[in-house]
Amino acid sequence: MTKRIGLFGFGVVGQGYYQIAKKQKEQWIPDTIVVKNKFKRRPSDIKFSYNPQEVFDKNPDYVLELISNTEEAYQYVTEALKRGITVISANKKLLSAHLPELIQLQRVFGGKLLYEAAAAAGIPVITNLETHFEEDNIVALEGVLNGSSNYILSRIFNNGLSFSDALRLAQQKGFAEDDPKFDINGSDVASKLNILCLHAFGKFIGEAHIPTFGIQHLGEEEIALAKSLGLKIKLIAKAEKDYRGISAFIIPTLVAEYNPFHGVENEYNAVKITSEHLQEQFYQGKGAGSLPTGAAVYGDLIKAKNGFGYNYSKVNFDKPLEEKLLNLGVRVLIKSKSESQIESVLFSPELNQHIDGYHFAVGKVKPKNFNRLNESGEVSIIALPDDLSADQISEGLNCAQNAEEMV
Amino acid sequence: MTKRIGLFGFGVVGQGYYQIAKKQKEQWIPDTIVVKNKFKRRPSDIKFSYNPQEVFDKNPDYVLELISNTEEAYQYVTEALKRGITVISANKKLLSAHLPELIQLQRVFGGKLLYEAAAAAGIPVITNLETHFEEDNIVALEGVLNGSSNYILSRIFNNGLSFSDALRLAQQKGFAEDDPKFDINGSDVASKLNILCLHAFGKFIGEAHIPTFGIQHLGEEEIALAKSLGLKIKLIAKAEKDYRGISAFIIPTLVAEYNPFHGVENEYNAVKITSEHLQEQFYQGKGAGSLPTGAAVYGDLIKAKNGFGYNYSKVNFDKPLEEKLLNLGVRVLIKSKSESQIESVLFSPELNQHIDGYHFAVGKVKPKNFNRLNESGEVSIIALPDDLSADQISEGLNCAQNAEEMV
Ligand SMILES: NC(=O)c1ccc[n+]([C@@H]2O[C@H](COP(=O)([O-])OP(=O)(O)OC[C@H]3O[C@@H](n4cnc5c(N)ncnc54)[C@H](OP(=O)(O)O)[C@@H]3O)[C@@H](O)[C@H]2O)c1
Ligand SMILES: NC(=O)c1ccc[n+]([C@@H]2O[C@H](COP(=O)([O-])OP(=O)(O)OC[C@H]3O[C@@H](n4cnc5c(N)ncnc54)[C@H](OP(=O)(O)O)[C@@H]3O)[C@@H](O)[C@H]2O)c1
């Protein structure tokens, strides 16, 4: 039987979906496609609408919400769920902001909401958390979750580009937004980690509460240090759970060759899940792009048709969904022009070095300080592998400096 | 409602399952556990049976087939499926031998058969092929699918052990069978690749038809060569599909650092899937062991309870399931004492070198010759990365030889 599908949005993701649906059985072609900008050129063989209500007037079986705006997406998605319609969304900002309410609407009105494309795009991480890991106890989840940041870091480390040149290239390639702020300051990653935490641990943290430090303050000195140590820097989202509670944060991290994230390059995303029974699993795939995201949306639709929905199996619905994060110190290399600024956040110091007008220190920083440091713009922090000693870092810093002076 | 579960086998996998089930809701504890050897010591708090019929007398909702024997497993599994019972199996040998019939029994009698643990153990590759990739066109599937072989190669490359010492260690650690023949000659991998090909391409190849070369003939020279080139050797299962048909084979392969299999160490397995829409995905996880395999079995049970079954979505049931493989040449380094033996299989030659009583050559070999060469025991072949030139190999061989002479 042909299903009625209403589609909101015909951008990167919407077009990817459409291209895939067109190749398959006819029933998955949307009968209404709503877009926003009346002055945009559109393919002449597809009918578009500018009236959101038209989707609902046609009593759709499924609604696909693939738009860039959050408030309007909230209107469309809640409206659909209140009608008991199954919704597929790729909108991490929307989901991250409203998941508790959206879960509640599914439970009350019986419509399902699937959103595999919203976190790590093509990688089926949410589905696997909900099925394969359903009865397993997840103790850690780590990820490279922003394709643009990762692309920039790849160009810096593999092609020797400067940060600003790498960013420009990412924009040219369409990996970064016109305003790439949310990509490189970690905010996009925080949305995704917030969604994943709910499926991994059954708790809603709220992205504003996830300590976040982006890649935009990475300086040449840290990059040179990483290279001189034979390491790379990746923007890592990390969440851990133990008997005390959950810790989660986002921070540029030095990774060694043995770390599976070391090989995650360009616009790829990756997720590592550590659990009691399955132990350690690692998934890697395209984190952005028209076809991979369109395929994830298409996959959600097929899963929904087959009766699949998220059970939110880790959630205990008799308890509050919200949970506060622990605030355990993270071992970092910190760089600043101001020693007192470092002293105000660093504890358990292991190293203190002064090079070329910068103070470098190794020690621990509480994640609660990350956002403030991120916004101040005067400090750079990088998380360190446990087995990298302060002495090695000191040597690396000297070595990187000498290399620079030789140039 | 409590479900009745009959369990066959209480070895590595059965005990892993039991340990996990005991921690969860009570309904998944088997009410009958059938084992074989009446003289084995067993835990005193669990009741065992030696009569397979007892499982069926109790009218189980689910049957778990986790035994080591293939013929008896065939009896149990077909009996259960003929009664319309849902069966979970980890038995790659059984599945690889009888999948066409077992699919037919599911279709006729309505019972489901799930077997995630049978290929790549803890990695949910079959489920993802059946769901996430359901409507995507898979063009290639590659894997490291045998934990023991991979453990041996890790010990050789990372700890400098000899082949025989590494094998002994794998046996001590319980990763290799007492008779490790099927691990190291590639036969276990062939079973798994045969199963995965059915889910990836919808075709049954038959493991006897999959050209297979194991790691048991890898000599010191090839290992030294790989090291001198900064590469590793992994036992890779590879299947590809294009307009002409399917190619598939298993062969030790030189892998460079940029290859995601380079970082797959010890008892880990990994699978890389290339498809039209999702493009390239890579999954890594534990390929053996009590808890990871037990968790995969447990996960199958939960999925079955939630209504999930394999749709065999790539299979066209109006056509024969069986398909013959293409026999396209594979570029290899071949080593033998006999030059004429090399000449009898090699074409498109690129290199011919004589070192220390061995002939080394680079060129192409038809996969149909793999099994014969594997069994002859006088030849070693390794597949080569496309970007590794014959000149580099020649240099590497000289360099490796010089290093040896220096010792
Ligand atoms: N791009 C990726 O790789 C990717 C990956 C994962 C998730 N996502 C998420 O997927 C969603 C869509 O991203 P995108 O990259 O496809 O964005 P995009 O290329 O900017 O396209 C956005 C589309 O939404 C439409 N739109 C905006 N506001 C609308 C409204 N109020 N009503 C109807 N249509 C509206 C736009 O209409 P006009 O055509 O009229 O401008 C446009 O067609 C976002 O939530 C994004 O975060 C994207
Ligand atoms: N080990 C792994 O990591 C792994 C991973 C993936 C798949 N698998 C597959 O899972 C299956 C089980 O492997 P395993 O490692 O658990 O084997 P195992 O440790 O050797 O245990 C085999 C169990 O099967 C029982 N058994 C053998 N024949 C039987 C029969 N006719 N009736 C009833 N029980 C019988 C044995 O009984 P006794 O206790 O009386 O000897 C034993 O309990 C195999 O098909 C294997 O290929 C194993």
Short mmCIF file of C-alpha atoms in Angstrom, two decimals, chain A:
data_model
loop_
_atom_site.label_atom_id
_atom_site.label_comp_id
_atom_site.label_asym_id
_atom_site.label_seq_id
_atom_site.Cartn_x
_atom_site.Cartn_y
_atom_site.Cartn_z
CA MET A 1 0.00 0.00 0.00
CA THR A 2 1.30 3.42 -0.88
CA LYS A 3 2.21 5.50 2.13
CA ARG A 4 1.59 9.22 2.33
CA ILE A 5 4.77 11.09 3.16
CA GLY A 6 5.09 14.78 3.97
CA LEU A 7 8.59 16.23 3.64
CA PHE A 8 9.76 19.49 5.20
CA GLY A 9 13.03 20.78 3.72
CA PHE A 10 14.79 20.17 0.44
CA GLY A 11 18.40 21.03 1.22
CA VAL A 12 21.43 18.76 1.50
CA VAL A 13 19.59 16.08 3.48
CA GLY A 14 16.15 16.40 1.86
CA GLN A 15 17.62 16.11 -1.65
CA GLY A 16 19.72 13.13 -0.59
CA TYR A 17 16.59 11.43 0.69
CA TYR A 18 14.67 12.26 -2.46
CA GLN A 19 17.40 10.96 -4.74
CA ILE A 20 17.45 7.63 -2.89
CA ALA A 21 13.67 7.30 -2.62
CA LYS A 22 13.27 7.89 -6.35
CA LYS A 23 15.40 4.82 -7.12
CA GLN A 24 13.33 2.53 -4.92
CA LYS A 25 9.77 1.40 -4.77
CA GLU A 26 7.56 4.33 -5.63
CA GLN A 27 5.67 4.47 -2.36
CA TRP A 28 8.37 6.42 -0.54
CA ILE A 29 8.23 9.53 -2.76
CA PRO A 30 6.82 12.42 -0.70
CA ASP A 31 3.49 13.72 -1.94
CA THR A 32 4.09 17.10 -0.33
CA ILE A 33 7.42 18.91 -0.10
CA VAL A 34 7.39 22.11 1.92
CA VAL A 35 10.25 24.61 1.60
CA LYS A 36 10.68 28.19 2.71
CA ASN A 37 12.29 30.55 0.24
CA LYS A 38 9.92 31.45 -2.56
CA PHE A 39 12.69 32.98 -4.64
CA LYS A 40 14.98 29.96 -4.82
CA ARG A 41 15.38 28.13 -8.11
CA ARG A 42 13.97 24.58 -7.85
CA PRO A 43 13.93 21.55 -10.13
CA SER A 44 10.97 22.02 -12.45
CA ASP A 45 9.83 18.39 -12.34
CA ILE A 46 9.09 18.44 -8.59
CA LYS A 47 6.11 20.21 -7.04
CA PHE A 48 6.90 22.34 -3.98
CA SER A 49 4.67 23.96 -1.39
CA TYR A 50 5.32 26.91 0.89
CA ASN A 51 2.47 26.11 3.23
CA PRO A 52 3.34 23.76 6.11
CA GLN A 53 -0.33 23.08 6.78
CA GLU A 54 -0.58 21.32 3.43
CA VAL A 55 1.44 18.43 4.82
CA PHE A 56 -1.07 17.86 7.61
CA ASP A 57 -4.11 18.42 5.45
CA LYS A 58 -3.09 15.33 3.48
CA ASN A 59 -3.08 13.11 6.59
CA PRO A 60 0.42 11.72 6.12
CA ASP A 61 1.55 8.35 7.48
CA TYR A 62 5.06 9.73 7.89
CA VAL A 63 6.51 13.20 8.26
CA LEU A 64 10.16 13.86 7.41
CA GLU A 65 11.51 16.96 9.14
CA LEU A 66 14.73 17.92 7.34
CA ILE A 67 14.88 21.69 7.74
CA SER A 68 17.60 23.93 9.03
CA ASN A 69 15.52 26.03 11.38
CA THR A 70 14.82 24.88 14.94
CA GLU A 71 11.72 26.77 16.08
CA GLU A 72 9.70 25.94 13.00
CA ALA A 73 10.90 22.35 13.14
CA TYR A 74 9.61 22.23 16.71
CA GLN A 75 6.16 23.32 15.49
CA TYR A 76 6.06 20.73 12.70
CA VAL A 77 7.39 17.83 14.76
CA THR A 78 5.19 18.39 17.82
CA GLU A 79 2.16 18.90 15.59
CA ALA A 80 2.87 15.59 13.82
CA LEU A 81 3.52 13.67 17.04
CA LYS A 82 0.32 15.02 18.59
CA ARG A 83 -1.49 13.52 15.63
CA GLY A 84 0.21 10.18 16.33
CA ILE A 85 2.19 10.41 13.09
CA THR A 86 5.63 8.78 12.85
CA VAL A 87 8.30 11.43 12.31
CA ILE A 88 11.86 11.13 11.00
CA SER A 89 14.12 14.05 11.84
CA ALA A 90 17.79 14.88 11.23
CA ASN A 91 17.64 18.00 13.37
CA LYS A 92 20.15 17.62 16.21
CA LYS A 93 19.55 21.14 17.51
CA LEU A 94 15.81 20.50 17.82
CA LEU A 95 16.23 17.03 19.35
CA SER A 96 18.94 18.08 21.75
CA ALA A 97 16.78 20.95 22.99
CA HIS A 98 13.45 19.13 23.28
CA LEU A 99 14.03 15.38 23.64
CA PRO A 100 12.24 14.98 27.00
CA GLU A 101 9.08 16.55 25.62
CA LEU A 102 9.38 14.69 22.31
CA ILE A 103 9.71 11.37 24.14
CA GLN A 104 6.65 12.25 26.19
CA LEU A 105 4.64 13.03 23.06
CA GLN A 106 5.55 9.64 21.58
CA ARG A 107 4.39 7.90 24.75
CA VAL A 108 1.12 9.82 24.98
CA PHE A 109 0.06 9.86 21.33
CA GLY A 110 1.70 6.67 20.02
CA GLY A 111 3.59 8.21 17.08
CA LYS A 112 7.23 7.27 16.74
CA LEU A 113 10.18 9.59 16.31
CA LEU A 114 13.38 8.27 14.68
CA TYR A 115 16.50 10.35 14.11
CA GLU A 116 19.54 8.28 13.16
CA ALA A 117 20.87 11.03 10.86
CA ALA A 118 20.98 13.54 13.73
CA ALA A 119 24.08 12.04 15.38
CA ALA A 120 27.03 10.73 13.39
CA ALA A 121 24.83 10.84 10.24
CA GLY A 122 25.38 7.61 8.31
CA ILE A 123 26.58 5.53 11.27
CA PRO A 124 23.70 3.54 12.79
CA VAL A 125 24.75 4.37 16.33
CA ILE A 126 21.37 5.22 17.85
CA THR A 127 19.75 2.10 16.42
CA ASN A 128 22.58 -0.06 17.73
CA LEU A 129 22.41 1.55 21.17
CA GLU A 130 18.69 0.76 21.20
CA THR A 131 18.99 -2.83 19.98
CA HIS A 132 22.40 -4.45 20.20
CA PHE A 133 23.25 -2.70 23.46
CA GLU A 134 19.69 -2.77 24.80
CA GLU A 135 20.46 -4.90 27.87
CA ASP A 136 24.17 -4.18 28.08
CA ASN A 137 25.59 -1.74 30.59
CA ILE A 138 27.39 1.04 28.71
CA VAL A 139 30.24 2.55 30.67
CA ALA A 140 31.74 4.90 28.08
CA LEU A 141 30.95 6.51 24.75
CA GLU A 142 33.46 8.53 22.78
CA GLY A 143 33.18 10.09 19.39
CA VAL A 144 34.46 12.24 16.58
CA LEU A 145 31.11 13.82 15.78
CA ASN A 146 31.71 16.91 13.65
CA GLY A 147 32.79 16.37 10.07
CA SER A 148 33.89 19.97 9.46
CA SER A 149 36.17 20.17 12.50
CA ASN A 150 37.62 16.82 11.63
CA TYR A 151 38.17 17.84 8.03
CA ILE A 152 40.03 20.96 9.20
CA LEU A 153 42.24 18.93 11.55
CA SER A 154 43.01 16.43 8.77
CA ARG A 155 44.11 19.21 6.45
CA ILE A 156 46.28 20.74 9.17
CA PHE A 157 47.92 17.44 10.12
CA ASN A 158 48.13 15.71 6.76
CA ASN A 159 48.67 18.63 4.40
CA GLY A 160 50.33 21.21 6.62
CA LEU A 161 47.63 23.83 6.06
CA SER A 162 47.12 26.67 8.51
CA PHE A 163 43.92 26.71 10.53
CA SER A 164 42.40 29.52 8.49
CA ASP A 165 43.30 27.95 5.13
CA ALA A 166 41.90 24.61 6.26
CA LEU A 167 38.68 26.28 7.39
CA ARG A 168 38.33 28.05 4.06
CA LEU A 169 38.79 24.75 2.23
CA ALA A 170 36.17 23.06 4.43
CA GLN A 171 33.74 25.82 3.52
CA GLN A 172 34.54 25.52 -0.18
CA LYS A 173 33.91 21.77 0.00
CA GLY A 174 30.57 22.39 1.69
CA PHE A 175 31.56 20.62 4.90
CA ALA A 176 31.37 23.73 7.07
CA GLU A 177 28.45 26.15 7.31
CA ASP A 178 28.79 29.69 5.98
CA ASP A 179 29.03 30.67 9.62
CA PRO A 180 31.15 27.75 10.81
CA LYS A 181 31.02 28.87 14.45
CA PHE A 182 28.87 25.99 15.62
CA ASP A 183 31.08 23.46 13.88
CA ILE A 184 34.38 24.59 15.30
CA ASN A 185 33.36 25.79 18.76
CA GLY A 186 32.02 22.32 19.60
CA SER A 187 28.39 23.36 19.90
CA ASP A 188 27.24 20.99 17.15
CA VAL A 189 29.10 18.15 18.89
CA ALA A 190 27.41 19.02 22.19
CA SER A 191 23.97 18.58 20.58
CA LYS A 192 24.97 15.15 19.30
CA LEU A 193 26.61 14.00 22.52
CA ASN A 194 23.53 15.12 24.42
CA ILE A 195 21.32 12.94 22.20
CA LEU A 196 23.69 9.96 22.42
CA CYS A 197 23.92 10.19 26.23
CA LEU A 198 20.17 9.73 26.43
CA HIS A 199 20.35 6.50 24.44
CA ALA A 200 23.53 5.23 26.11
CA PHE A 201 22.77 6.09 29.73
CA GLY A 202 19.05 6.89 29.80
CA LYS A 203 19.65 10.39 31.13
CA PHE A 204 19.09 13.84 29.67
CA ILE A 205 22.01 16.16 30.37
CA GLY A 206 21.05 19.19 28.28
CA GLU A 207 23.65 20.47 25.86
CA ALA A 208 24.20 23.72 27.74
CA HIS A 209 25.40 21.60 30.65
CA ILE A 210 27.97 19.68 28.60
CA PRO A 211 31.38 21.32 29.09
CA THR A 212 32.60 22.17 25.59
CA PHE A 213 35.88 23.40 24.20
CA GLY A 214 36.20 23.65 20.41
CA ILE A 215 39.12 23.65 17.99
CA GLN A 216 39.06 27.35 17.18
CA HIS A 217 41.73 28.31 19.70
CA LEU A 218 44.24 25.64 18.70
CA GLY A 219 47.48 27.43 18.08
CA GLU A 220 50.49 26.59 15.94
CA GLU A 221 52.42 25.65 19.08
CA GLU A 222 50.06 22.82 20.07
CA ILE A 223 49.91 21.58 16.49
CA ALA A 224 53.71 21.59 16.26
CA LEU A 225 53.88 19.80 19.62
CA ALA A 226 51.48 17.07 18.46
CA LYS A 227 53.49 16.58 15.28
CA SER A 228 56.81 16.44 17.10
CA LEU A 229 55.39 13.71 19.34
CA GLY A 230 54.03 11.77 16.34
CA LEU A 231 50.46 12.33 17.55
CA LYS A 232 47.35 13.91 16.08
CA ILE A 233 44.72 16.17 17.57
CA LYS A 234 41.05 15.22 17.26
CA LEU A 235 37.98 16.95 18.65
CA ILE A 236 36.69 14.23 20.97
CA ALA A 237 33.30 14.02 22.67
CA LYS A 238 33.53 11.80 25.69
CA ALA A 239 30.98 10.47 28.17
CA GLU A 240 31.60 8.02 30.97
CA LYS A 241 29.45 6.43 33.65
CA ASP A 242 30.43 4.87 36.93
CA TYR A 243 28.82 4.37 40.35
CA ARG A 244 29.13 8.11 41.04
CA GLY A 245 27.28 9.26 37.96
CA ILE A 246 27.99 10.51 34.45
CA SER A 247 30.84 12.72 33.21
CA ALA A 248 30.74 14.20 29.73
CA PHE A 249 32.66 16.86 27.86
CA ILE A 250 34.06 17.88 24.49
CA ILE A 251 37.70 18.83 24.07
CA PRO A 252 40.51 18.68 21.46
CA THR A 253 42.54 15.64 22.39
CA LEU A 254 46.01 14.35 21.58
CA VAL A 255 45.60 10.86 20.13
CA ALA A 256 48.27 8.24 19.62
CA GLU A 257 48.42 5.77 16.77
CA TYR A 258 46.93 2.96 18.88
CA ASN A 259 43.81 5.06 19.47
CA PRO A 260 41.17 4.10 16.87
CA PHE A 261 40.25 7.76 16.40
CA HIS A 262 43.77 8.39 15.06
CA GLY A 263 42.75 7.05 11.66
CA VAL A 264 39.43 8.93 11.42
CA GLU A 265 40.09 11.53 8.76
CA ASN A 266 38.29 14.25 6.82
CA GLU A 267 34.49 14.32 6.96
CA TYR A 268 34.28 10.93 8.68
CA ASN A 269 32.68 10.49 12.09
CA ALA A 270 33.34 7.66 14.51
CA VAL A 271 31.94 6.37 17.79
CA LYS A 272 33.51 4.04 20.34
CA ILE A 273 31.21 2.33 22.80
CA THR A 274 32.52 0.48 25.86
CA SER A 275 30.12 -1.82 27.66
CA GLU A 276 30.18 -4.62 30.18
CA HIS A 277 29.42 -7.50 27.82
CA LEU A 278 30.25 -6.43 24.28
CA GLN A 279 33.29 -4.64 25.71
CA GLU A 280 34.65 -2.34 23.05
CA GLN A 281 33.05 -1.53 19.72
CA PHE A 282 34.08 1.10 17.23
CA TYR A 283 31.99 2.39 14.33
CA GLN A 284 33.19 4.71 11.59
CA GLY A 285 31.33 6.23 8.65
CA LYS A 286 30.49 9.41 6.77
CA GLY A 287 29.35 12.11 9.18
CA ALA A 288 27.90 14.47 6.61
CA GLY A 289 26.85 14.71 3.00
CA SER A 290 23.74 14.33 0.96
CA LEU A 291 23.66 10.58 0.27
CA PRO A 292 24.87 9.24 3.64
CA THR A 293 22.42 11.42 5.57
CA GLY A 294 19.64 10.79 3.06
CA ALA A 295 20.29 7.06 3.40
CA ALA A 296 20.05 7.29 7.19
CA VAL A 297 16.70 9.05 6.85
CA TYR A 298 15.53 6.49 4.32
CA GLY A 299 16.72 3.70 6.63
CA ASP A 300 14.69 5.15 9.50
CA LEU A 301 11.60 5.14 7.35
CA ILE A 302 12.07 1.47 6.42
CA LYS A 303 12.72 0.57 10.06
CA ALA A 304 9.57 2.42 11.12
CA LYS A 305 7.57 0.60 8.46
CA ASN A 306 8.92 -2.69 9.87
CA GLY A 307 7.58 -1.72 13.30
CA PHE A 308 10.82 -0.47 14.79
CA GLY A 309 10.85 2.39 17.27
CA TYR A 310 13.22 3.49 20.01
CA ASN A 311 12.31 1.85 23.32
CA TYR A 312 14.51 4.30 25.24
CA SER A 313 15.48 1.11 27.01
CA LYS A 314 18.02 2.72 29.34
CA VAL A 315 15.49 5.26 30.64
CA ASN A 316 13.82 4.61 33.97
CA PHE A 317 10.54 6.42 33.44
CA ASP A 318 9.75 6.38 37.19
CA LYS A 319 12.67 8.73 37.82
CA PRO A 320 13.51 12.19 36.54
CA LEU A 321 15.06 12.06 33.07
CA GLU A 322 17.35 15.01 33.81
CA GLU A 323 20.70 14.38 35.43
CA LYS A 324 23.54 16.64 36.49
CA LEU A 325 27.02 15.78 35.31
CA LEU A 326 29.94 14.98 37.59
CA ASN A 327 32.74 17.52 37.42
CA LEU A 328 35.92 15.42 37.65
CA GLY A 329 39.21 16.99 36.61
CA VAL A 330 40.55 16.28 33.10
CA ARG A 331 44.32 16.13 32.50
CA VAL A 332 45.23 18.75 29.91
CA LEU A 333 47.95 20.84 28.37
CA ILE A 334 46.91 24.45 28.81
CA LYS A 335 48.40 27.46 26.99
CA SER A 336 47.82 31.11 27.81
CA LYS A 337 49.58 34.46 27.75
CA SER A 338 48.49 34.95 31.34
CA GLU A 339 49.97 32.74 34.03
CA SER A 340 47.35 33.84 36.54
CA GLN A 341 44.60 32.73 34.19
CA ILE A 342 46.15 29.28 34.13
CA GLU A 343 46.54 29.26 37.89
CA SER A 344 42.87 30.12 38.33
CA VAL A 345 41.75 26.86 36.69
CA LEU A 346 44.62 24.37 36.91
CA PHE A 347 45.18 21.91 39.74
CA SER A 348 47.51 18.92 40.25
CA PRO A 349 50.17 20.73 38.17
CA GLU A 350 52.88 18.64 36.52
CA LEU A 351 54.65 21.11 34.28
CA ASN A 352 55.10 24.83 33.87
CA GLN A 353 57.03 26.17 30.91
CA HIS A 354 57.42 29.59 29.35
CA ILE A 355 58.02 29.74 25.59
CA ASP A 356 57.80 32.72 23.25
CA GLY A 357 55.46 34.76 25.41
CA TYR A 358 53.18 31.82 26.23
CA HIS A 359 52.81 29.87 29.43
CA PHE A 360 52.33 26.15 28.97
CA ALA A 361 51.23 23.97 31.85
CA VAL A 362 50.11 20.38 32.35
CA GLY A 363 47.63 19.55 35.09
CA LYS A 364 43.93 19.07 35.65
CA VAL A 365 41.06 21.36 34.79
CA LYS A 366 37.45 20.91 35.91
CA PRO A 367 35.14 20.57 32.89
CA LYS A 368 32.87 23.24 34.36
CA ASN A 369 35.52 25.76 33.30
CA PHE A 370 35.62 24.63 29.67
CA ASN A 371 32.88 26.86 28.29
CA ARG A 372 34.19 29.94 30.02
CA LEU A 373 37.71 29.28 28.68
CA ASN A 374 36.31 28.53 25.23
CA GLU A 375 34.55 31.88 25.13
CA SER A 376 37.37 33.94 26.61
CA GLY A 377 39.42 33.15 23.50
CA GLU A 378 42.71 33.59 25.32
CA VAL A 379 43.40 30.04 26.33
CA SER A 380 43.86 26.73 24.56
CA ILE A 381 43.43 23.35 26.25
CA ILE A 382 44.06 19.85 24.89
CA ALA A 383 43.32 16.62 26.74
CA LEU A 384 46.26 14.24 27.06
CA PRO A 385 46.66 10.48 26.75
CA ASP A 386 47.29 8.93 30.20
CA ASP A 387 50.58 7.47 29.07
CA LEU A 388 52.04 10.77 27.83
CA SER A 389 54.26 12.13 30.59
CA ALA A 390 54.89 15.78 31.43
CA ASP A 391 58.55 15.18 30.54
CA GLN A 392 57.65 14.00 27.06
CA ILE A 393 55.47 17.06 26.60
CA SER A 394 58.22 19.35 27.79
CA GLU A 395 60.67 17.76 25.38
CA GLY A 396 58.09 17.96 22.60
CA LEU A 397 57.54 21.67 23.26
CA ASN A 398 61.25 22.39 23.11
CA CYS A 399 61.66 20.30 20.03
CA ALA A 400 58.74 22.02 18.29
CA GLN A 401 60.17 25.41 19.19
CA ASN A 402 63.60 24.53 17.84
CA ALA A 403 62.07 23.28 14.63
CA GLU A 404 60.32 26.62 14.29
CA GLU A 405 63.47 28.60 14.91
CA MET A 406 65.27 26.60 12.24
CA VAL A 407 62.72 27.68 9.63
#
